[in-house]
Amino acid sequence: MKVVEVDLDDRTYPIYIARGLLDQGELLRKHIPGKTALIITNETIAPLYLDRCLHSITASGDIKAEVVILPDGEQHKTLEVLQKVWDKALECRLDRNTTFIALGGGVVGDMTGFAAAAYQRGVHFIQVPTTVMSQVDSSVGGKTGVNHPLGKNMIGAFYQPRCVLIDTDTLNTLPDRELASGISEIIKYGLIRDAALFEWLELNMERLLQRNPEAFTYAIERSCINKAEVVAADEKEGGLRATLNLGHTFGHAIETCTGYGAWLHGEAVAAGTMMAADMSLRLGWIDAELARRIHALNEKAKLPVTPPPGMTARQFQDTMAVDKKVQDGKLRLILLRGPLGNCVITGDFPKQALDETLQAFCQT
């Protein structure tokens, strides 16, 4: 078993990575301090893994577990759906020493974390991520929340889990499209801060697409180490942590404008990363060879390299204007700068470069 620590002083917590962890109840139970737990999952994951998770939690007889099953999909990541979690917690009279357990992908994890942060002003919280996206990125670092019709993840809180338990066997049931979507976030870590990981991906992408357990364990561990280092240095995104959003400003615009769920998050991020790379190239901050390698790796991962055909430059501009990285009315972007593995967060770029990138990728 691999263990990665997220170092946040008295809130430090472990990320466990191995096959078969869902059946290691003692590992899960040692992070549940009270006598009650509430498992939050969705309609897709429940038939696959809910019974095993329930057994692991309750096998000792010391902990009683309740369950909430939410509808599946980004389009359901709303306050209205989240209300079901609070309704269940109140109906069951769960107290402040209860533990909310997120069993599922990024949507379930984000919603469960926000529900835990808000219920009685904060209860315990554990992540059990079951998708590549959630295992390498969203389950780590304490970003929680829901979407708003005008912007993705605009309602939420920073709230750290007590542990993250990653059973890599859960990837065996993941649809191919979801698998590729999560790989986009692994590519991101290589681009912004881990050149060796990017180079490894160029050589090992086929192994990931074939769900090779050793390859995935390595990719997940490297991603979690990168995420943990960034979160430890900048928990609430004052600067460095924002670099984890490479491609996300363009990508969130795609998700918002196409309707949440039409494109998977990682698909939108992949297209957004191509746009960020294009803009970096236009500014002379990266060379054409690096831009070519990014394009080739995304294609090898079966990820989109352009936004949806119908999107216009105006749609991007309007949506990006309410991005969370806008400060004092000025849009800031994460762009690549220098050799592979380096990036900057900046609002200091000529507007013309952004306009040219949008024109190159969009309908007028």
Coordinates of C-alpha atoms in Angstrom, one line a residue:
M1 CA 0.0 0.0 0.0
K2 CA 1.2 3.5 -0.9
V3 CA 0.5 6.3 1.6
V4 CA 0.8 10.0 0.8
E5 CA 0.5 12.6 3.6
V6 CA -1.3 15.9 3.1
D7 CA 0.7 18.1 5.5
L8 CA -1.7 20.6 7.1
D9 CA -0.3 20.7 10.7
D10 CA -3.1 19.5 13.1
R11 CA -5.3 18.7 10.1
T12 CA -2.8 16.5 8.3
Y13 CA -4.4 13.4 6.8
P14 CA -3.3 10.3 4.8
I15 CA -4.1 9.2 1.3
Y16 CA -4.1 5.4 1.0
I17 CA -3.6 3.9 -2.4
A18 CA -3.8 0.1 -3.1
R19 CA -6.0 -2.6 -4.6
G20 CA -8.8 -4.0 -2.5
L21 CA -8.9 -1.2 0.1
L22 CA -12.7 -1.1 0.1
D23 CA -12.6 -4.4 2.0
Q24 CA -10.2 -3.3 4.6
G25 CA -12.7 -2.1 7.1
E26 CA -10.3 -1.5 10.0
L27 CA -8.5 1.1 7.9
L28 CA -11.7 3.0 7.2
R29 CA -13.1 2.6 10.7
K30 CA -10.0 4.1 12.4
H31 CA -10.8 7.4 10.8
I32 CA -14.4 7.4 12.0
P33 CA -14.3 8.9 15.5
G34 CA -18.0 8.6 16.4
K35 CA -20.7 5.9 16.4
T36 CA -22.5 7.1 13.2
A37 CA -21.7 7.5 9.6
L38 CA -23.6 8.7 6.5
I39 CA -22.5 7.3 3.2
I40 CA -23.3 9.5 0.2
T41 CA -23.1 7.9 -3.2
N42 CA -25.0 7.9 -6.5
E43 CA -27.3 5.6 -8.5
T44 CA -24.4 4.3 -10.7
I45 CA -21.9 3.5 -7.9
A46 CA -24.4 2.2 -5.3
P47 CA -25.0 -1.2 -7.1
L48 CA -21.3 -1.7 -7.5
Y49 CA -19.7 -0.7 -4.2
L50 CA -22.2 0.4 -1.6
D51 CA -22.7 -3.0 0.1
R52 CA -18.9 -3.5 0.4
C53 CA -18.5 0.0 1.9
L54 CA -21.4 -0.6 4.3
H55 CA -19.9 -3.9 5.4
S56 CA -16.5 -2.4 6.0
I57 CA -17.9 0.3 8.2
T58 CA -20.4 -1.7 10.2
A59 CA -18.6 -5.1 10.5
S60 CA -17.2 -4.4 14.0
G61 CA -20.7 -3.6 15.3
D62 CA -19.5 -0.3 16.8
I63 CA -20.7 2.0 14.0
K64 CA -24.2 2.5 12.5
A65 CA -24.3 3.7 8.9
E66 CA -27.0 5.5 7.0
V67 CA -27.1 5.9 3.2
V68 CA -28.1 8.7 0.7
I69 CA -28.2 7.8 -3.0
L70 CA -28.1 10.8 -5.3
P71 CA -28.8 11.0 -9.0
D72 CA -25.6 10.6 -11.1
G73 CA -24.1 13.4 -13.2
E74 CA -22.7 16.9 -13.2
Q75 CA -26.1 18.4 -13.9
H76 CA -27.2 17.2 -10.5
K77 CA -24.4 19.0 -8.6
T78 CA -26.8 21.6 -7.2
L79 CA -28.0 22.9 -3.9
E80 CA -31.4 21.4 -4.5
V81 CA -30.0 17.9 -4.8
L82 CA -27.6 18.5 -1.9
Q83 CA -30.6 19.2 0.3
K84 CA -31.3 15.4 0.3
V85 CA -28.1 14.8 2.3
W86 CA -29.1 17.3 5.0
D87 CA -32.6 16.0 5.0
K88 CA -31.4 12.5 5.7
A89 CA -28.9 13.6 8.4
L90 CA -31.6 15.5 10.2
E91 CA -34.2 12.7 9.9
C92 CA -31.7 10.3 11.4
R93 CA -30.7 12.8 14.1
L94 CA -27.0 12.6 13.2
D95 CA -25.0 14.7 15.6
R96 CA -21.8 16.7 15.2
N97 CA -19.6 13.6 15.8
T98 CA -20.9 11.8 12.8
T99 CA -18.8 11.1 9.7
F100 CA -20.0 11.8 6.1
I101 CA -18.4 9.4 3.6
A102 CA -18.2 10.2 -0.1
L103 CA -18.3 7.0 -2.2
G104 CA -18.1 8.0 -5.8
G105 CA -16.5 10.4 -8.3
G106 CA -15.7 14.1 -8.2
V107 CA -19.3 15.2 -8.1
V108 CA -20.2 13.0 -5.1
G109 CA -16.9 14.0 -3.3
D110 CA -17.5 17.8 -3.9
M111 CA -21.1 17.6 -2.7
T112 CA -20.4 15.4 0.3
G113 CA -17.6 17.7 1.5
F114 CA -19.7 20.8 1.2
A115 CA -22.6 19.0 3.0
A116 CA -20.2 18.0 5.8
A117 CA -18.8 21.5 6.0
A118 CA -22.2 23.0 6.5
Y119 CA -24.1 20.4 8.5
Q120 CA -24.1 21.7 12.1
R121 CA -21.3 23.9 11.0
G122 CA -18.9 21.0 10.3
V123 CA -18.9 17.2 10.8
H124 CA -16.2 14.6 10.0
F125 CA -15.7 13.7 6.3
I126 CA -13.9 10.9 4.4
Q127 CA -13.3 10.5 0.7
V128 CA -13.6 7.1 -1.0
P129 CA -13.1 8.1 -4.7
T130 CA -14.0 5.6 -7.4
T131 CA -13.0 7.5 -10.6
V132 CA -9.6 8.5 -12.0
M133 CA -10.6 12.2 -11.8
S134 CA -11.5 12.0 -8.2
Q135 CA -8.5 9.7 -7.2
V136 CA -5.9 11.9 -8.8
D137 CA -7.4 15.3 -8.1
S138 CA -10.7 16.3 -6.7
S139 CA -10.7 14.0 -3.6
V140 CA -7.5 15.6 -2.3
G141 CA -7.2 19.1 -0.9
G142 CA -10.6 20.0 0.5
K143 CA -12.2 21.9 -2.3
T144 CA -15.9 21.3 -2.0
G145 CA -19.0 22.8 -3.5
V146 CA -21.8 22.8 -6.1
N147 CA -22.5 24.5 -9.4
H148 CA -24.6 27.5 -10.1
P149 CA -26.3 28.1 -13.5
L150 CA -23.9 31.0 -14.1
G151 CA -20.7 29.3 -13.1
K152 CA -19.1 26.0 -12.1
N153 CA -18.2 25.4 -8.4
M154 CA -19.2 28.9 -7.4
I155 CA -20.9 27.8 -4.1
G156 CA -18.7 25.9 -1.7
A157 CA -16.1 25.8 1.0
F158 CA -12.5 24.6 1.7
Y159 CA -13.0 21.6 4.0
Q160 CA -10.5 18.9 4.5
P161 CA -11.3 15.2 4.8
R162 CA -9.9 12.9 7.6
C163 CA -8.5 10.6 5.0
V164 CA -8.7 9.6 1.4
L165 CA -9.0 5.9 0.6
I166 CA -8.2 5.0 -3.0
D167 CA -9.1 1.4 -4.0
T168 CA -7.6 1.2 -7.5
D169 CA -9.8 -1.8 -8.3
T170 CA -12.8 0.5 -8.7
L171 CA -11.3 1.7 -12.0
N172 CA -12.2 -1.7 -13.5
T173 CA -15.8 -0.7 -13.7
L174 CA -15.2 2.9 -15.0
P175 CA -16.4 3.6 -18.6
D176 CA -13.6 4.3 -21.1
R177 CA -14.7 7.9 -21.5
E178 CA -14.6 8.6 -17.7
L179 CA -11.2 6.9 -17.6
A180 CA -9.8 9.3 -20.3
S181 CA -11.4 12.3 -18.6
G182 CA -9.5 11.6 -15.4
I183 CA -6.2 11.1 -17.3
S184 CA -6.4 14.8 -18.4
E185 CA -5.7 15.8 -14.8
I186 CA -2.6 13.6 -14.6
I187 CA -1.4 15.2 -17.8
K188 CA -1.9 18.6 -16.1
Y189 CA 0.5 17.7 -13.2
G190 CA 3.1 16.8 -15.8
L191 CA 2.7 20.1 -17.6
I192 CA 2.7 22.5 -14.6
R193 CA 5.3 20.9 -12.2
D194 CA 6.4 17.3 -13.0
A195 CA 8.2 17.0 -16.3
A196 CA 9.3 13.4 -15.5
L197 CA 5.6 12.4 -15.1
F198 CA 4.7 14.0 -18.5
E199 CA 7.5 12.0 -20.1
W200 CA 6.4 8.9 -18.4
L201 CA 2.9 9.4 -19.7
E202 CA 4.2 9.7 -23.3
L203 CA 5.7 6.3 -22.9
N204 CA 3.0 4.6 -20.8
M205 CA -0.4 6.0 -22.0
E206 CA -1.4 2.7 -23.6
R207 CA -0.8 0.9 -20.2
L208 CA -3.2 3.4 -18.5
L209 CA -5.8 3.0 -21.2
Q210 CA -5.6 -0.8 -20.7
R211 CA -6.1 -0.2 -17.0
N212 CA -2.7 -1.7 -16.0
P213 CA -2.8 -1.8 -12.1
E214 CA 0.9 -1.0 -11.6
A215 CA 0.8 1.9 -14.1
F216 CA -2.3 3.4 -12.5
T217 CA -0.9 3.0 -9.0
Y218 CA 2.2 4.9 -10.1
A219 CA 0.2 7.7 -11.9
I220 CA -2.2 8.1 -9.0
E221 CA 0.6 8.2 -6.4
R222 CA 2.6 10.8 -8.4
S223 CA -0.5 12.9 -8.9
C224 CA -1.4 12.8 -5.2
I225 CA 2.1 13.7 -4.2
N226 CA 2.0 16.8 -6.5
K227 CA -1.4 17.8 -5.3
A228 CA -0.5 17.3 -1.6
E229 CA 2.7 19.4 -2.0
V230 CA 0.7 22.3 -3.5
V231 CA -2.2 22.1 -1.0
A232 CA 0.3 22.0 1.9
A233 CA 2.0 25.2 0.6
D234 CA -1.3 27.1 -0.3
E235 CA -4.4 25.5 1.1
K236 CA -6.9 28.2 0.2
E237 CA -5.6 29.1 -3.3
G238 CA -3.8 32.4 -2.5
G239 CA -1.3 31.8 -5.3
L240 CA 0.5 28.6 -6.0
R241 CA -2.6 26.4 -5.8
A242 CA -4.3 28.3 -8.6
T243 CA -1.7 26.7 -11.0
L244 CA -3.6 23.4 -10.6
N245 CA -6.3 25.1 -12.7
L246 CA -4.3 24.9 -16.0
G247 CA -6.9 24.7 -18.7
H248 CA -9.8 25.1 -16.2
T249 CA -10.8 28.6 -17.0
F250 CA -11.4 27.7 -20.7
G251 CA -12.7 24.3 -19.6
H252 CA -15.2 25.6 -17.1
A253 CA -16.5 28.0 -19.8
I254 CA -17.1 24.9 -22.0
E255 CA -19.0 23.1 -19.2
T256 CA -21.1 26.1 -18.4
C257 CA -22.0 27.0 -22.0
T258 CA -22.7 23.4 -23.1
G259 CA -24.8 22.5 -20.0
Y260 CA -23.2 20.7 -17.1
G261 CA -22.7 17.0 -18.0
A262 CA -22.7 17.3 -21.8
W263 CA -18.9 17.3 -21.7
L264 CA -17.1 15.5 -18.8
H265 CA -14.9 17.8 -16.7
G266 CA -11.7 16.2 -17.9
E267 CA -12.7 16.5 -21.5
A268 CA -13.4 20.2 -21.1
V269 CA -10.0 20.6 -19.2
A270 CA -8.2 18.9 -22.1
A271 CA -9.6 21.2 -24.7
G272 CA -8.9 24.1 -22.3
T273 CA -5.3 23.0 -21.9
M274 CA -4.8 23.0 -25.6
M275 CA -6.1 26.6 -25.7
A276 CA -3.8 27.6 -22.8
A277 CA -0.9 26.0 -24.7
D278 CA -1.8 27.8 -27.9
M279 CA -1.9 31.2 -26.1
S280 CA 1.4 30.4 -24.4
L281 CA 2.9 29.7 -27.8
R282 CA 1.5 32.9 -29.2
L283 CA 3.2 34.8 -26.4
G284 CA 6.5 33.1 -27.1
W285 CA 6.5 31.5 -23.6
I286 CA 6.8 27.9 -24.9
D287 CA 8.2 26.5 -28.1
A288 CA 6.3 24.8 -30.9
E289 CA 7.7 21.4 -30.0
L290 CA 6.2 21.4 -26.5
A291 CA 2.8 22.5 -28.0
R292 CA 3.0 19.6 -30.4
R293 CA 3.8 17.1 -27.6
I294 CA 0.8 18.3 -25.6
H295 CA -1.5 17.9 -28.6
A296 CA -0.1 14.4 -29.3
L297 CA -0.5 13.2 -25.7
N298 CA -4.1 14.4 -25.5
E299 CA -4.9 12.6 -28.7
K300 CA -3.1 9.5 -27.5
A301 CA -5.3 9.7 -24.4
K302 CA -8.4 10.0 -26.6
L303 CA -9.2 13.4 -25.2
P304 CA -10.6 16.4 -27.2
V305 CA -8.1 19.0 -28.5
T306 CA -10.7 21.6 -29.5
P307 CA -13.8 23.0 -27.8
P308 CA -17.3 22.0 -29.1
P309 CA -17.9 23.2 -32.7
G310 CA -20.8 25.5 -31.7
M311 CA -19.0 27.6 -29.1
T312 CA -18.2 31.2 -29.9
A313 CA -15.5 33.5 -28.7
R314 CA -18.2 35.7 -27.1
Q315 CA -19.4 32.8 -25.0
F316 CA -15.9 32.2 -23.7
Q317 CA -15.4 35.9 -22.9
D318 CA -18.7 36.2 -21.1
T319 CA -18.3 33.1 -19.0
M320 CA -14.6 33.6 -18.2
A321 CA -15.5 37.1 -16.9
V322 CA -17.1 35.4 -13.8
D323 CA -14.2 32.9 -13.2
K324 CA -13.1 32.6 -9.6
K325 CA -9.6 33.7 -10.6
V326 CA -10.9 37.1 -11.7
Q327 CA -9.5 39.8 -9.3
D328 CA -10.6 43.4 -9.3
G329 CA -12.2 42.8 -12.7
K330 CA -9.0 41.4 -14.3
L331 CA -9.0 37.9 -15.7
R332 CA -6.0 35.8 -14.6
L333 CA -5.0 32.7 -16.5
I334 CA -2.6 29.8 -15.8
L335 CA -0.3 29.6 -18.8
L336 CA 2.8 27.6 -19.6
R337 CA 6.1 29.4 -19.5
G338 CA 9.6 28.0 -20.0
P339 CA 10.6 24.4 -20.4
L340 CA 8.2 21.4 -19.7
G341 CA 7.0 21.4 -16.1
N342 CA 6.7 25.2 -15.6
C343 CA 3.7 27.6 -15.6
V344 CA 2.6 31.0 -14.3
I345 CA -0.6 32.5 -13.1
T346 CA -0.9 35.9 -14.6
G347 CA -3.2 38.7 -15.6
D348 CA -0.3 40.4 -17.4
F349 CA -0.8 39.4 -21.0
P350 CA -1.9 41.4 -24.1
K351 CA -5.6 40.9 -24.7
Q352 CA -4.8 40.4 -28.3
A353 CA -3.2 37.1 -27.5
L354 CA -6.3 35.8 -25.8
D355 CA -8.5 37.1 -28.7
E356 CA -6.3 35.4 -31.2
T357 CA -6.5 32.1 -29.4
L358 CA -10.3 32.3 -29.1
Q359 CA -10.6 33.2 -32.8
A360 CA -8.4 30.2 -33.7
F361 CA -10.5 27.7 -31.7
C362 CA -14.0 29.2 -32.0
Q363 CA -16.7 30.3 -34.4
T364 CA -16.8 34.1 -34.6

